[in-house]
Coordinates of C-alpha atoms and ligand atoms in Angstrom, one line a residue:
M56 CA 0.0 0.0 0.0
P57 CA 1.7 3.2 -1.1
F58 CA 2.0 6.1 1.4
A59 CA -0.4 8.9 0.9
T60 CA 0.9 12.1 -0.6
I61 CA 1.9 14.8 2.0
R62 CA 0.6 18.2 1.0
K63 CA 3.0 21.0 0.7
L64 CA 3.8 23.1 3.7
P65 CA 1.6 26.2 4.1
A66 CA 3.7 29.4 3.5
A67 CA 4.6 30.8 6.9
G68 CA 3.1 34.3 7.1
E69 CA 4.2 36.5 4.3
R70 CA 7.3 34.4 3.6
Q71 CA 7.2 32.4 0.4
P72 CA 9.5 29.4 0.1
G73 CA 12.8 29.8 -1.8
L74 CA 11.2 28.1 -4.8
P75 CA 7.7 29.5 -4.7
E76 CA 6.0 27.4 -7.3
Y77 CA 7.7 24.5 -9.1
E78 CA 6.3 24.6 -12.6
T79 CA 6.7 28.4 -13.1
S80 CA 10.1 28.6 -11.5
R81 CA 11.3 25.8 -13.6
R82 CA 10.0 27.2 -16.9
G83 CA 11.3 30.6 -16.3
F84 CA 14.7 29.6 -14.9
R85 CA 18.1 30.6 -16.5
W86 CA 21.5 29.9 -14.9
E87 CA 22.1 33.5 -15.6
Q88 CA 19.6 34.4 -13.0
A89 CA 21.4 32.2 -10.4
R90 CA 24.8 33.9 -11.3
R91 CA 23.3 37.3 -10.6
E92 CA 22.8 36.3 -7.0
L93 CA 26.6 36.1 -6.6
S94 CA 29.0 39.1 -6.5
F95 CA 31.9 37.8 -8.7
L96 CA 35.3 39.5 -8.7
P97 CA 36.5 42.1 -11.2
G98 CA 36.9 40.8 -14.7
G99 CA 34.4 38.0 -14.3
A100 CA 36.6 36.0 -11.8
L101 CA 34.7 33.8 -9.4
N102 CA 36.1 32.4 -6.2
I103 CA 33.9 30.2 -3.9
A104 CA 35.4 31.6 -0.7
H105 CA 34.8 35.2 -1.8
E106 CA 31.1 34.4 -2.3
A107 CA 30.9 32.4 0.9
V108 CA 32.8 34.7 3.2
V109 CA 34.5 37.9 2.0
R110 CA 31.6 39.5 0.3
H111 CA 29.5 39.2 3.4
A112 CA 32.2 40.1 5.8
R113 CA 32.9 43.3 3.9
G114 CA 29.4 44.0 2.8
G115 CA 27.2 44.4 5.9
R116 CA 27.2 41.0 7.4
G117 CA 30.6 41.4 9.1
G118 CA 29.2 41.1 12.6
Q119 CA 26.7 38.3 11.9
L120 CA 27.4 34.9 13.3
A121 CA 28.7 32.7 10.4
L122 CA 29.7 29.5 12.2
R123 CA 29.0 28.2 15.7
W124 CA 31.2 25.3 16.6
L125 CA 30.0 22.9 19.3
G126 CA 32.8 20.8 20.8
K127 CA 32.3 17.2 21.9
D128 CA 33.0 18.3 25.5
G129 CA 30.5 21.1 25.6
A130 CA 32.8 23.9 24.4
C131 CA 31.4 26.5 22.0
R132 CA 33.2 28.8 19.6
D133 CA 31.6 31.5 17.5
F134 CA 32.9 33.0 14.3
S135 CA 31.3 36.0 12.7
Y136 CA 31.7 36.5 8.9
R137 CA 34.5 39.0 9.8
D138 CA 36.3 36.5 11.9
L139 CA 36.1 34.0 9.1
D140 CA 37.4 36.5 6.7
E141 CA 40.4 37.1 9.0
A142 CA 41.1 33.5 9.9
T143 CA 40.9 32.3 6.3
G144 CA 43.1 35.3 5.2
R145 CA 45.7 34.1 7.7
F146 CA 45.6 30.6 6.3
A147 CA 45.8 31.8 2.7
N148 CA 48.8 34.0 3.6
L149 CA 50.4 31.0 5.2
L150 CA 50.0 28.9 2.1
R151 CA 51.6 31.7 0.0
R152 CA 54.5 31.9 2.5
L153 CA 55.0 28.2 2.2
G154 CA 55.2 28.6 -1.6
I155 CA 52.1 26.7 -2.3
G156 CA 50.8 27.9 -5.7
R157 CA 47.5 28.2 -7.5
G158 CA 46.0 24.9 -8.4
E159 CA 48.2 23.0 -5.9
A160 CA 46.3 20.6 -3.6
V161 CA 45.7 21.2 0.1
F162 CA 44.3 18.2 2.0
S163 CA 42.7 18.0 5.4
L164 CA 42.4 15.0 7.8
L165 CA 40.5 16.4 10.6
G166 CA 37.4 15.9 12.6
R167 CA 34.7 18.6 12.5
Q168 CA 36.6 21.4 14.1
P169 CA 37.0 25.1 13.2
A170 CA 40.5 24.5 11.6
L171 CA 38.9 22.3 8.9
Y172 CA 36.4 25.0 7.8
I173 CA 39.1 27.6 7.9
A174 CA 41.6 25.5 5.9
A175 CA 38.9 24.8 3.3
L176 CA 37.9 28.4 2.8
G177 CA 41.5 29.7 3.2
A178 CA 42.8 27.3 0.5
L179 CA 40.1 28.3 -1.9
R180 CA 40.9 32.0 -1.3
A181 CA 44.5 31.2 -2.2
G182 CA 43.4 29.6 -5.4
C183 CA 44.5 26.1 -4.2
V184 CA 42.5 22.9 -4.7
F185 CA 41.0 21.7 -1.4
S186 CA 40.4 18.1 -0.7
P187 CA 38.9 17.0 2.7
L188 CA 39.4 13.5 4.0
F189 CA 37.5 11.6 6.6
A190 CA 39.3 11.5 10.0
A191 CA 38.0 7.9 10.2
F192 CA 40.1 6.8 7.3
G193 CA 43.0 4.5 8.0
P194 CA 46.5 5.0 6.5
E195 CA 45.7 3.1 3.3
P196 CA 42.8 5.3 2.1
V197 CA 44.8 8.4 3.2
L198 CA 47.8 7.3 1.1
A199 CA 45.7 6.4 -1.8
R200 CA 44.0 9.9 -1.9
V201 CA 46.9 12.2 -1.0
S202 CA 49.3 10.6 -3.4
R203 CA 46.7 10.4 -6.1
G204 CA 45.8 14.1 -5.6
H205 CA 49.5 15.2 -5.5
G206 CA 48.8 16.8 -2.0
R207 CA 51.3 19.5 -1.2
V208 CA 49.9 20.3 2.2
L209 CA 48.0 18.2 4.8
V210 CA 46.2 19.8 7.7
T211 CA 45.8 17.3 10.5
T212 CA 46.4 16.9 14.3
E213 CA 49.3 15.3 16.0
A214 CA 47.2 12.4 17.2
L215 CA 45.8 11.7 13.7
Y216 CA 49.3 12.2 12.2
R217 CA 50.9 9.7 14.4
K218 CA 48.2 7.0 13.8
K219 CA 47.5 7.5 10.1
V220 CA 50.2 9.6 8.4
A221 CA 53.5 8.8 10.1
P222 CA 53.3 5.2 8.8
I223 CA 53.0 6.3 5.2
M224 CA 55.2 9.4 5.2
D225 CA 58.0 7.8 3.2
R226 CA 55.4 7.0 0.4
L227 CA 54.3 10.6 0.1
P228 CA 57.4 12.3 -1.3
E229 CA 55.3 15.1 -2.9
L230 CA 53.7 16.1 0.4
R231 CA 55.8 19.2 1.5
H232 CA 54.2 20.4 4.7
I233 CA 52.0 18.9 7.4
L234 CA 50.3 21.5 9.6
L235 CA 49.5 20.1 13.0
V236 CA 46.4 21.8 14.5
G237 CA 46.9 22.2 18.3
G238 CA 50.7 22.3 17.8
V239 CA 53.5 19.8 17.8
A240 CA 54.2 18.3 21.3
G241 CA 57.9 18.0 21.0
N242 CA 59.9 15.8 18.6
E243 CA 59.8 18.6 16.0
G244 CA 63.2 17.4 14.7
E245 CA 61.9 13.9 13.9
E246 CA 60.2 14.9 10.7
S247 CA 61.2 18.1 9.0
R248 CA 57.8 18.5 7.2
L249 CA 55.9 19.1 10.4
I250 CA 54.7 22.6 11.2
D251 CA 52.8 23.9 14.3
H252 CA 49.6 25.2 12.5
D253 CA 48.4 27.4 15.4
A254 CA 51.7 29.2 15.8
A255 CA 52.2 29.6 12.1
L256 CA 48.8 31.1 11.6
A257 CA 49.2 33.5 14.6
R258 CA 52.2 35.0 12.7
E259 CA 50.3 35.7 9.5
D260 CA 48.4 38.8 8.5
A261 CA 44.6 38.6 8.5
H262 CA 44.3 40.6 5.3
F263 CA 44.4 38.7 2.0
E264 CA 43.3 39.6 -1.4
T265 CA 41.4 36.6 -2.6
A266 CA 42.8 34.9 -5.8
A267 CA 40.9 36.0 -8.9
T268 CA 40.2 32.5 -10.0
Q269 CA 38.3 31.9 -13.2
P270 CA 35.0 30.1 -13.0
Q271 CA 36.5 27.0 -14.7
E272 CA 39.5 26.8 -12.4
P273 CA 39.6 23.7 -10.2
A274 CA 38.6 24.3 -6.6
L275 CA 37.6 21.0 -4.9
L276 CA 38.7 17.5 -5.2
H277 CA 36.3 14.8 -3.7
F278 CA 37.2 11.2 -3.8
T279 CA 34.5 8.7 -4.5
S280 CA 34.5 5.0 -5.0
G281 CA 33.9 2.9 -8.0
T282 CA 33.6 -0.9 -8.5
T283 CA 37.0 -1.3 -9.9
G284 CA 40.3 0.5 -9.6
R285 CA 41.4 3.0 -7.1
P286 CA 39.2 5.8 -5.7
K287 CA 38.2 8.3 -8.3
G288 CA 39.0 12.0 -7.7
A289 CA 36.1 14.1 -8.9
I290 CA 37.3 17.6 -9.8
H291 CA 35.0 20.6 -9.2
V292 CA 35.5 24.1 -10.3
H293 CA 34.8 27.5 -8.7
E294 CA 31.7 27.9 -10.8
A295 CA 30.1 25.1 -8.8
V296 CA 29.2 27.8 -6.2
V297 CA 26.5 29.0 -8.6
A298 CA 24.7 25.7 -8.2
H299 CA 25.5 25.4 -4.4
H300 CA 23.9 28.7 -3.9
I301 CA 20.7 28.4 -5.8
T302 CA 20.1 24.8 -4.8
G303 CA 20.5 25.8 -1.1
R304 CA 17.8 28.3 -1.6
Y305 CA 15.5 26.2 -3.7
A306 CA 16.0 22.6 -2.4
L307 CA 16.8 23.4 1.2
D308 CA 14.7 26.5 1.4
L309 CA 17.6 28.4 3.0
R310 CA 17.6 32.2 3.5
A311 CA 20.0 34.8 4.8
G312 CA 20.0 34.8 8.6
D313 CA 18.7 31.2 8.9
V314 CA 20.3 28.9 11.4
F315 CA 21.3 25.8 9.4
W316 CA 22.6 22.5 10.6
C317 CA 24.0 20.0 8.1
T318 CA 25.0 16.9 10.0
A319 CA 27.4 15.6 7.2
D320 CA 31.1 15.5 7.6
P321 CA 33.0 17.6 5.0
G322 CA 34.9 14.4 4.2
W323 CA 31.7 13.6 2.2
V324 CA 30.7 16.0 -0.6
T325 CA 27.5 17.0 1.2
G326 CA 29.5 18.3 4.2
T327 CA 31.4 20.6 1.8
S328 CA 28.8 21.7 -0.7
Y329 CA 26.0 22.1 2.0
G330 CA 28.0 21.9 5.2
I331 CA 30.1 24.9 4.2
I332 CA 29.6 26.6 0.9
A333 CA 25.8 26.9 0.2
P334 CA 24.7 28.2 3.6
L335 CA 27.6 30.7 3.8
S336 CA 27.1 32.0 0.2
I337 CA 23.4 32.6 1.2
G338 CA 24.4 34.4 4.4
A339 CA 23.1 31.9 6.9
T340 CA 24.6 30.8 10.2
L341 CA 26.1 27.4 10.2
I342 CA 26.0 25.0 13.1
V343 CA 29.0 22.6 13.3
D344 CA 28.8 19.8 15.8
E345 CA 32.1 18.0 16.5
A346 CA 30.3 14.9 18.0
E347 CA 28.9 11.9 16.3
Y348 CA 25.2 11.0 16.3
E349 CA 23.7 11.0 19.8
P350 CA 19.9 11.6 19.9
E351 CA 19.6 13.6 23.1
R352 CA 22.4 15.9 22.0
W353 CA 20.8 16.3 18.6
F354 CA 17.5 17.3 20.0
D355 CA 19.2 19.7 22.3
I356 CA 21.1 21.3 19.4
L357 CA 17.8 21.6 17.4
T358 CA 16.1 23.4 20.2
R359 CA 18.9 25.4 21.9
E360 CA 20.4 26.6 18.7
R361 CA 17.0 27.4 17.2
V362 CA 17.8 25.6 14.0
N363 CA 15.6 26.6 11.1
V364 CA 16.7 24.3 8.4
W365 CA 18.2 20.8 9.1
Y366 CA 19.9 18.6 6.5
T367 CA 20.6 15.1 7.6
A368 CA 20.8 11.5 6.3
P369 CA 18.6 8.3 6.4
T370 CA 20.9 6.3 8.6
A371 CA 20.6 8.9 11.4
I372 CA 16.8 9.2 10.8
R373 CA 16.4 5.4 11.0
M374 CA 18.4 5.4 14.3
M375 CA 16.0 8.1 15.7
M376 CA 13.0 6.1 14.5
K377 CA 14.2 3.2 16.6
L378 CA 13.5 5.4 19.7
G379 CA 9.7 5.5 18.9
A380 CA 7.2 7.9 17.5
K381 CA 8.1 10.8 19.8
P382 CA 11.8 10.4 20.5
A383 CA 12.2 13.9 21.7
G384 CA 9.6 13.5 24.4
G385 CA 7.6 16.7 25.1
R386 CA 10.1 18.9 23.2
T387 CA 8.8 21.1 20.4
F388 CA 10.8 22.6 17.6
P389 CA 9.1 26.0 17.0
D390 CA 12.1 27.4 15.0
L391 CA 12.4 24.4 12.6
R392 CA 11.0 25.2 9.3
F393 CA 12.4 22.6 6.9
M394 CA 14.0 19.2 7.2
A395 CA 15.8 17.4 4.3
S396 CA 17.6 14.1 3.8
V397 CA 20.2 12.9 1.4
G398 CA 22.7 10.1 0.6
E399 CA 20.7 6.9 0.5
P400 CA 17.1 5.9 -0.1
L401 CA 14.8 7.5 2.5
N402 CA 12.2 5.0 3.5
P403 CA 8.6 6.4 3.1
E404 CA 8.0 5.5 6.7
A405 CA 10.8 8.0 7.7
V406 CA 9.2 10.8 5.8
V407 CA 5.9 10.3 7.6
W408 CA 7.6 9.6 11.0
G409 CA 9.2 13.1 10.8
L410 CA 5.7 14.6 10.9
G411 CA 4.9 13.0 14.2
A412 CA 8.4 13.4 15.8
F413 CA 9.2 17.0 14.6
G414 CA 6.0 18.3 13.1
L415 CA 7.5 18.3 9.7
P416 CA 8.1 15.8 7.0
F417 CA 11.6 14.9 5.8
H418 CA 12.3 16.2 2.2
D419 CA 14.4 13.6 0.4
N420 CA 16.8 14.8 -2.2
W421 CA 19.2 13.2 -4.6
W422 CA 22.7 13.9 -5.9
Q423 CA 26.2 12.5 -5.9
T424 CA 29.8 13.5 -5.7
E425 CA 30.0 13.9 -9.4
T426 CA 27.0 16.3 -9.6
G427 CA 28.5 18.6 -6.9
G428 CA 25.0 19.8 -5.8
I429 CA 21.4 18.7 -5.4
M430 CA 19.8 17.6 -8.7
I431 CA 16.5 16.2 -7.7
A432 CA 14.5 17.2 -4.7
N433 CA 11.3 17.6 -2.8
Y434 CA 10.6 21.3 -2.3
A435 CA 8.8 23.2 0.4
S436 CA 6.2 24.4 -2.2
M437 CA 5.6 20.9 -3.6
D438 CA 3.5 17.9 -2.4
I439 CA 5.7 15.0 -1.2
K440 CA 5.2 11.5 -2.3
P441 CA 6.9 9.6 0.5
G442 CA 9.7 7.3 -1.0
S443 CA 10.3 9.5 -4.0
M444 CA 13.5 11.6 -4.5
G445 CA 11.3 14.4 -5.9
R446 CA 11.7 16.4 -9.2
P447 CA 14.7 17.9 -11.0
L448 CA 15.9 21.4 -9.9
P449 CA 15.2 24.3 -12.3
G450 CA 18.0 24.3 -14.8
I451 CA 18.5 20.5 -14.5
E452 CA 17.1 18.1 -17.1
A453 CA 16.8 14.6 -15.8
A454 CA 15.7 11.5 -17.7
I455 CA 15.5 7.7 -17.5
V456 CA 17.5 6.2 -20.2
T457 CA 19.1 3.1 -21.6
R458 CA 22.6 2.9 -23.2
S459 CA 22.6 1.5 -26.7
G460 CA 26.3 0.9 -26.6
D461 CA 27.1 2.8 -29.9
G462 CA 27.5 6.1 -28.2
H463 CA 23.8 6.8 -28.0
V464 CA 21.3 6.7 -25.3
A465 CA 17.5 6.3 -25.7
E466 CA 15.1 8.0 -23.3
L467 CA 12.5 5.8 -21.7
N468 CA 9.6 8.1 -21.6
A469 CA 6.8 5.6 -20.5
P470 CA 6.1 6.3 -16.8
D471 CA 7.4 3.9 -14.2
T472 CA 10.0 2.3 -16.5
I473 CA 13.2 1.2 -14.9
G474 CA 16.4 2.6 -16.5
E475 CA 19.5 4.5 -15.7
L476 CA 19.1 8.0 -14.3
A477 CA 20.8 10.5 -16.6
L478 CA 21.3 14.3 -16.4
R479 CA 21.8 16.6 -19.4
A480 CA 25.4 17.7 -19.1
G481 CA 26.4 21.2 -18.5
W482 CA 25.2 22.5 -15.0
P483 CA 27.7 24.6 -13.1
S484 CA 28.6 22.1 -10.4
M485 CA 29.1 19.2 -12.7
F486 CA 32.4 17.5 -12.1
R487 CA 35.0 18.4 -14.8
G488 CA 37.1 15.3 -14.7
Y489 CA 38.4 12.3 -12.7
L490 CA 41.9 13.1 -11.7
E491 CA 44.3 11.6 -14.2
E492 CA 41.5 9.3 -15.6
D493 CA 40.2 10.9 -18.7
E494 CA 38.9 7.7 -20.2
R495 CA 36.9 6.9 -17.1
Y496 CA 35.5 10.4 -17.2
R497 CA 34.5 10.2 -20.9
K498 CA 32.7 6.9 -20.2
C499 CA 30.3 8.7 -17.9
F500 CA 28.9 10.7 -20.9
D501 CA 27.0 9.7 -23.9
D502 CA 25.0 11.8 -26.3
G503 CA 25.2 14.9 -24.2
W504 CA 23.9 13.1 -21.1
Y505 CA 25.8 12.3 -17.9
L506 CA 25.0 8.8 -16.9
T507 CA 24.8 8.5 -13.1
G508 CA 25.1 4.7 -12.5
D509 CA 21.9 4.7 -10.5
L510 CA 18.7 3.0 -11.6
A511 CA 15.4 4.8 -11.2
T512 CA 12.0 5.4 -12.5
R513 CA 9.9 8.5 -13.2
D514 CA 6.2 8.5 -12.6
A515 CA 3.5 10.2 -14.6
D516 CA 3.7 13.4 -12.4
G517 CA 7.5 13.7 -13.1
Y518 CA 8.6 12.4 -9.7
F519 CA 11.8 10.2 -9.6
W520 CA 12.0 7.0 -7.6
F521 CA 15.4 5.3 -6.7
V522 CA 15.7 1.7 -7.6
G523 CA 19.3 0.8 -6.9
R524 CA 22.9 1.1 -8.2
S525 CA 23.8 -0.3 -11.6
D526 CA 27.2 -1.5 -10.1
D527 CA 28.6 -3.2 -7.0
V528 CA 29.3 -0.1 -5.0
I529 CA 28.2 -0.3 -1.4
K530 CA 26.5 2.5 0.5
S531 CA 26.9 2.0 4.2
A532 CA 25.8 4.6 6.7
G533 CA 26.0 7.2 3.9
H534 CA 29.5 6.3 2.9
L535 CA 30.1 5.1 -0.7
I536 CA 32.6 2.2 -0.5
G537 CA 34.3 0.6 -3.4
P538 CA 34.7 -3.2 -3.0
F539 CA 38.0 -3.0 -4.7
E540 CA 39.6 -0.8 -2.2
V541 CA 38.5 -3.1 0.6
E542 CA 39.5 -6.3 -1.2
S543 CA 43.0 -4.8 -1.8
A544 CA 43.5 -4.1 1.8
L545 CA 42.3 -7.6 2.8
M546 CA 44.7 -9.1 0.4
E547 CA 47.6 -7.4 2.2
H548 CA 47.0 -9.8 5.1
D549 CA 49.6 -12.5 4.9
A550 CA 47.1 -15.3 5.1
V551 CA 44.7 -14.0 2.4
A552 CA 45.0 -15.3 -1.1
E553 CA 41.7 -13.7 -2.5
A554 CA 38.9 -11.6 -1.3
A555 CA 35.5 -10.4 -2.5
V556 CA 33.4 -7.8 -0.8
I557 CA 29.6 -7.1 -1.1
G558 CA 27.0 -4.9 0.7
L559 CA 24.3 -6.7 2.6
P560 CA 21.0 -5.0 3.5
D561 CA 20.9 -3.6 7.0
A562 CA 17.9 -2.0 8.7
I563 CA 19.9 1.0 10.1
A564 CA 23.0 1.5 7.9
G565 CA 21.3 0.7 4.6
E566 CA 24.0 -1.8 3.8
I567 CA 26.9 -3.3 5.7
V568 CA 30.2 -4.6 4.2
K569 CA 30.7 -8.3 4.1
A570 CA 34.0 -9.9 3.0
Y571 CA 34.6 -13.4 1.6
V572 CA 38.2 -14.6 1.9
V573 CA 40.0 -17.4 0.4
L574 CA 43.1 -18.3 2.5
K575 CA 46.5 -19.2 1.2
A576 CA 47.4 -22.9 1.1
G577 CA 48.2 -24.2 4.6
R578 CA 46.4 -21.6 6.6
L579 CA 43.8 -22.7 9.0
E580 CA 40.2 -21.3 8.8
D581 CA 39.7 -20.6 12.5
D582 CA 38.0 -17.9 14.5
A583 CA 41.3 -16.3 15.7
L584 CA 42.5 -15.8 12.1
R585 CA 39.1 -14.4 11.1
K586 CA 39.3 -11.9 14.0
D587 CA 42.9 -11.0 13.0
I588 CA 41.8 -10.3 9.4
L589 CA 38.9 -8.2 10.6
A590 CA 41.4 -6.2 12.9
H591 CA 43.9 -5.8 10.0
A592 CA 41.1 -4.3 7.9
R593 CA 40.1 -1.9 10.5
R594 CA 43.6 -0.8 11.0
R595 CA 44.3 -0.3 7.3
L596 CA 41.0 1.1 6.2
G597 CA 39.4 2.7 9.3
P598 CA 36.1 1.8 10.8
A599 CA 34.1 3.7 8.2
V600 CA 35.2 1.5 5.4
A601 CA 36.3 -1.9 7.0
P602 CA 34.1 -4.9 6.6
R603 CA 31.7 -5.8 9.5
E604 CA 31.9 -9.6 8.7
V605 CA 34.5 -11.9 7.2
M606 CA 33.7 -15.4 5.9
F607 CA 36.0 -18.0 4.6
R608 CA 35.5 -19.6 1.3
R609 CA 37.4 -22.2 -0.7
D610 CA 37.2 -20.2 -3.9
L611 CA 35.3 -17.2 -5.4
P612 CA 32.9 -17.2 -8.3
R613 CA 34.4 -15.5 -11.3
T614 CA 33.6 -14.7 -14.9
R615 CA 35.6 -16.4 -17.5
S616 CA 37.4 -13.1 -18.0
G617 CA 38.5 -13.3 -14.3
K618 CA 36.2 -10.7 -12.7
I619 CA 34.8 -11.6 -9.3
M620 CA 31.0 -12.1 -9.5
R621 CA 30.0 -10.2 -6.5
R622 CA 26.5 -10.1 -7.6
L623 CA 26.4 -13.9 -7.5
L624 CA 27.9 -13.9 -3.9
K625 CA 25.2 -11.5 -2.9
A626 CA 22.3 -13.5 -4.5
R627 CA 23.5 -16.6 -2.8
E628 CA 23.9 -14.8 0.6
L629 CA 20.3 -13.4 0.3
G630 CA 18.7 -16.5 -1.3
L631 CA 17.8 -14.5 -4.5
P632 CA 17.7 -15.8 -8.1
E633 CA 21.3 -16.2 -9.4
G634 CA 20.5 -14.7 -12.8
D635 CA 22.6 -15.3 -15.9
L636 CA 25.5 -17.6 -15.0
S637 CA 26.7 -18.1 -18.6
T638 CA 29.9 -16.2 -18.0
L639 CA 30.7 -18.1 -14.7
E640 CA 34.1 -19.7 -14.7
G641 CA 33.8 -23.5 -14.3
G642 CA 34.5 -25.0 -10.9
A643 CA 33.6 -22.2 -8.6
T644 CA 30.5 -22.7 -6.4
Ligands
AMP938 P1 28.0 10.0 -3.0 O1 28.7 10.3 -4.3 O2 28.9 9.3 -2.0 O3 27.3 11.2 -2.4 O4 26.9 8.9 -3.3 C1 26.0 9.1 -4.3 C2 25.0 7.9 -4.4 O5 24.3 7.8 -3.2 C3 24.1 8.1 -5.5 O6 24.6 7.7 -6.7 C4 22.9 7.1 -5.0 O7 23.3 5.8 -5.3 C5 23.0 7.4 -3.5 N1 22.0 8.4 -3.1 C6 22.2 9.7 -2.9 N2 21.1 10.3 -2.6 C7 20.1 9.4 -2.6 C8 18.7 9.5 -2.3 N3 18.0 10.5 -2.0 N4 18.0 8.3 -2.6 C9 18.7 7.1 -2.9 N5 20.0 7.1 -3.2 C10 20.7 8.2 -3.0

């Protein structure tokens, strides 16, 4: 039984939603209109950090709260737009002093702390390319990304450095400087590349003339996972801010002066596009919580900080749903105006549950690292069909297609037909390449369409519905995990001959990672070894990526061409039909 449509929110007083009426806004929309909402720099230059910080700091919002940081232990630090202008100016000056040039890559490996936000915006001001990494990554994912991205500077803490970076330092010859937030507690002499971040910044001037970057100049590098090969580095340009800004207004209903809380970590594209850039470019106040999900803490933040717009993810929503229909007890959320969710399919039950728990439905929206910004959404001014991702943003043409293989795609226009979700190429936040992988990038496009790798349907009213991924990539608690990266780390264990990794459905995390392992001859399949392999994977990959379960097998099913048939492992695990086995190599069971 499908869930009933939830009627659009009534407009609060005189205030119209950012996207007042879907059809008319969409028809009349031109990207030019979105560009006009930004300031630009002289000569048509465009810099994300100028739009997010400097223009507000120097244009009447200097004293307004831009970022409120809530520490794990109850600490709180406030930054006005002027404070951010100065702090990011210092960081940009430091990069200059260190000889880091335009287009060179600055990485961060930090929890959600102010230094991360300052490094991101400071690097952009200097015209560098910024790439945020999850603090939960182990040494292998850090090495793969920093070396791939030719990182010149890494901003981290001493604790994270010791655990995750020190073991791989000799394999990062291009990395010139490591800035340690919170200082270097002695042993400076041990590694000449270490710099005390806090002391170095304190010596810099707060004034910096933001680099006059061109709209098509690279700005951000976000790594994402594919089924095969190493992680892909999706390159985004400064022009992306045009899409961040307008989608923040339309899809998240954000306005200047709003208090906005995006629970995503900047290590994931959402935490950068919407956890930093969109709200600041709009002139909102950003709440940054250092802690991980903890329901009481979250309800407190929503009420105490008077959050107006909240952007979170299905895994967290499902965890809250476990607490019942009214998890926040008698609390009310009078300031909360709009709630949105992204990253995984949002169960229709969750959309409806939001109404009882918070007095508002969750608005699901869809996008991915490559699209740089929200592409399909449920808007404040539109009825919600629970379980649907919504309709394409103004300026975005989405379709359900099938690839013909000869460089053409055919649109599947009949309602409710399953096909690949495609977007007409050319929106401002579209990725401009996979780092050093032109062929892989080219393969994402056909006939002027960008092919997303997701399967979906569109109904007769133009709403899109997620069906699944067309590849073996795993989505666990919002993290996209490439099986290949996990298999490679498993195979570094001295007992492992072969490994295959799949995602299994999980009520809370969406999927969990399960590994099948074939041992080397002579190694005994016992529990101690299984635990040792699990511990090895956690050490190498970090808890966000490592498998939850390891199972021994005598062999792995492969195609005749040698590819592991992960799909078959999954079908067998779940007792599903095994599908076409014509390419299965003989022998494997
Ligand atoms: P990432 O690049 O890590 O943000 O992951 C993007 C992928 O997450 C998409 O290609 C989808 O498979 C999935 N995804 C994102 N948003 C949604 C959504 N609203 N519903 C279903 N799947 C989603």
